[in-house]
Amino acid sequence: AIAEAGGNVADAARRLRTDRANLYRRMRRLGIDRK
């Protein structure tokens, strides 16, 4: 989703129907680095 959003985390969160903070939490838990 982040790649589809062009690296825009806020847009990716919207696409996933969640908020940005929750998406950052999920990324950290999964070991995904913000690119």
mmCIF file of N, CA and C in Angstrom, residues 22-35:
data_model
loop_
_atom_site.group_PDB
_atom_site.id
_atom_site.type_symbol
_atom_site.label_atom_id
_atom_site.label_comp_id
_atom_site.label_asym_id
_atom_site.label_seq_id
_atom_site.Cartn_x
_atom_site.Cartn_y
_atom_site.Cartn_z
ATOM 1 N N ASN A 22 -1.505 4.124 13.611
ATOM 2 C CA ASN A 22 -1.683 2.675 13.638
ATOM 3 C C ASN A 22 -0.849 2.009 12.546
ATOM 4 N N LEU A 23 -0.774 2.645 11.387
ATOM 5 C CA LEU A 23 0.030 2.093 10.303
ATOM 6 C C LEU A 23 1.515 2.085 10.684
ATOM 7 N N TYR A 24 1.995 3.171 11.293
ATOM 8 C CA TYR A 24 3.396 3.206 11.752
ATOM 9 C C TYR A 24 3.657 2.095 12.766
ATOM 10 N N ARG A 25 2.699 1.862 13.669
ATOM 11 C CA ARG A 25 2.840 0.805 14.674
ATOM 12 C C ARG A 25 2.959 -0.555 13.997
ATOM 13 N N ARG A 26 2.082 -0.806 13.034
ATOM 14 C CA ARG A 26 2.128 -2.078 12.302
ATOM 15 C C ARG A 26 3.455 -2.241 11.573
ATOM 16 N N MET A 27 3.921 -1.157 10.936
ATOM 17 C CA MET A 27 5.183 -1.215 10.201
ATOM 18 C C MET A 27 6.336 -1.551 11.137
ATOM 19 N N ARG A 28 6.359 -0.910 12.303
ATOM 20 C CA ARG A 28 7.435 -1.154 13.266
ATOM 21 C C ARG A 28 7.393 -2.606 13.743
ATOM 22 N N ARG A 29 6.188 -3.118 14.020
ATOM 23 C CA ARG A 29 6.051 -4.484 14.503
ATOM 24 C C ARG A 29 6.495 -5.501 13.447
ATOM 25 N N LEU A 30 6.242 -5.184 12.172
ATOM 26 C CA LEU A 30 6.613 -6.092 11.091
ATOM 27 C C LEU A 30 8.035 -5.871 10.595
ATOM 28 N N GLY A 31 8.704 -4.858 11.140
ATOM 29 C CA GLY A 31 10.076 -4.580 10.744
ATOM 30 C C GLY A 31 10.191 -3.912 9.389
ATOM 31 N N ILE A 32 9.133 -3.206 8.969
ATOM 32 C CA ILE A 32 9.146 -2.506 7.685
ATOM 33 C C ILE A 32 9.663 -1.098 7.909
ATOM 34 N N ASP A 33 10.713 -0.766 7.171
ATOM 35 C CA ASP A 33 11.307 0.561 7.287
ATOM 36 C C ASP A 33 10.541 1.538 6.409
ATOM 37 N N ARG A 34 10.351 2.740 6.893
ATOM 38 C CA ARG A 34 9.686 3.771 6.097
ATOM 39 C C ARG A 34 10.635 4.209 4.991
ATOM 40 N N LYS A 35 10.170 4.098 3.774
ATOM 41 C CA LYS A 35 11.049 4.378 2.630
ATOM 42 C C LYS A 35 10.741 5.697 2.003
#
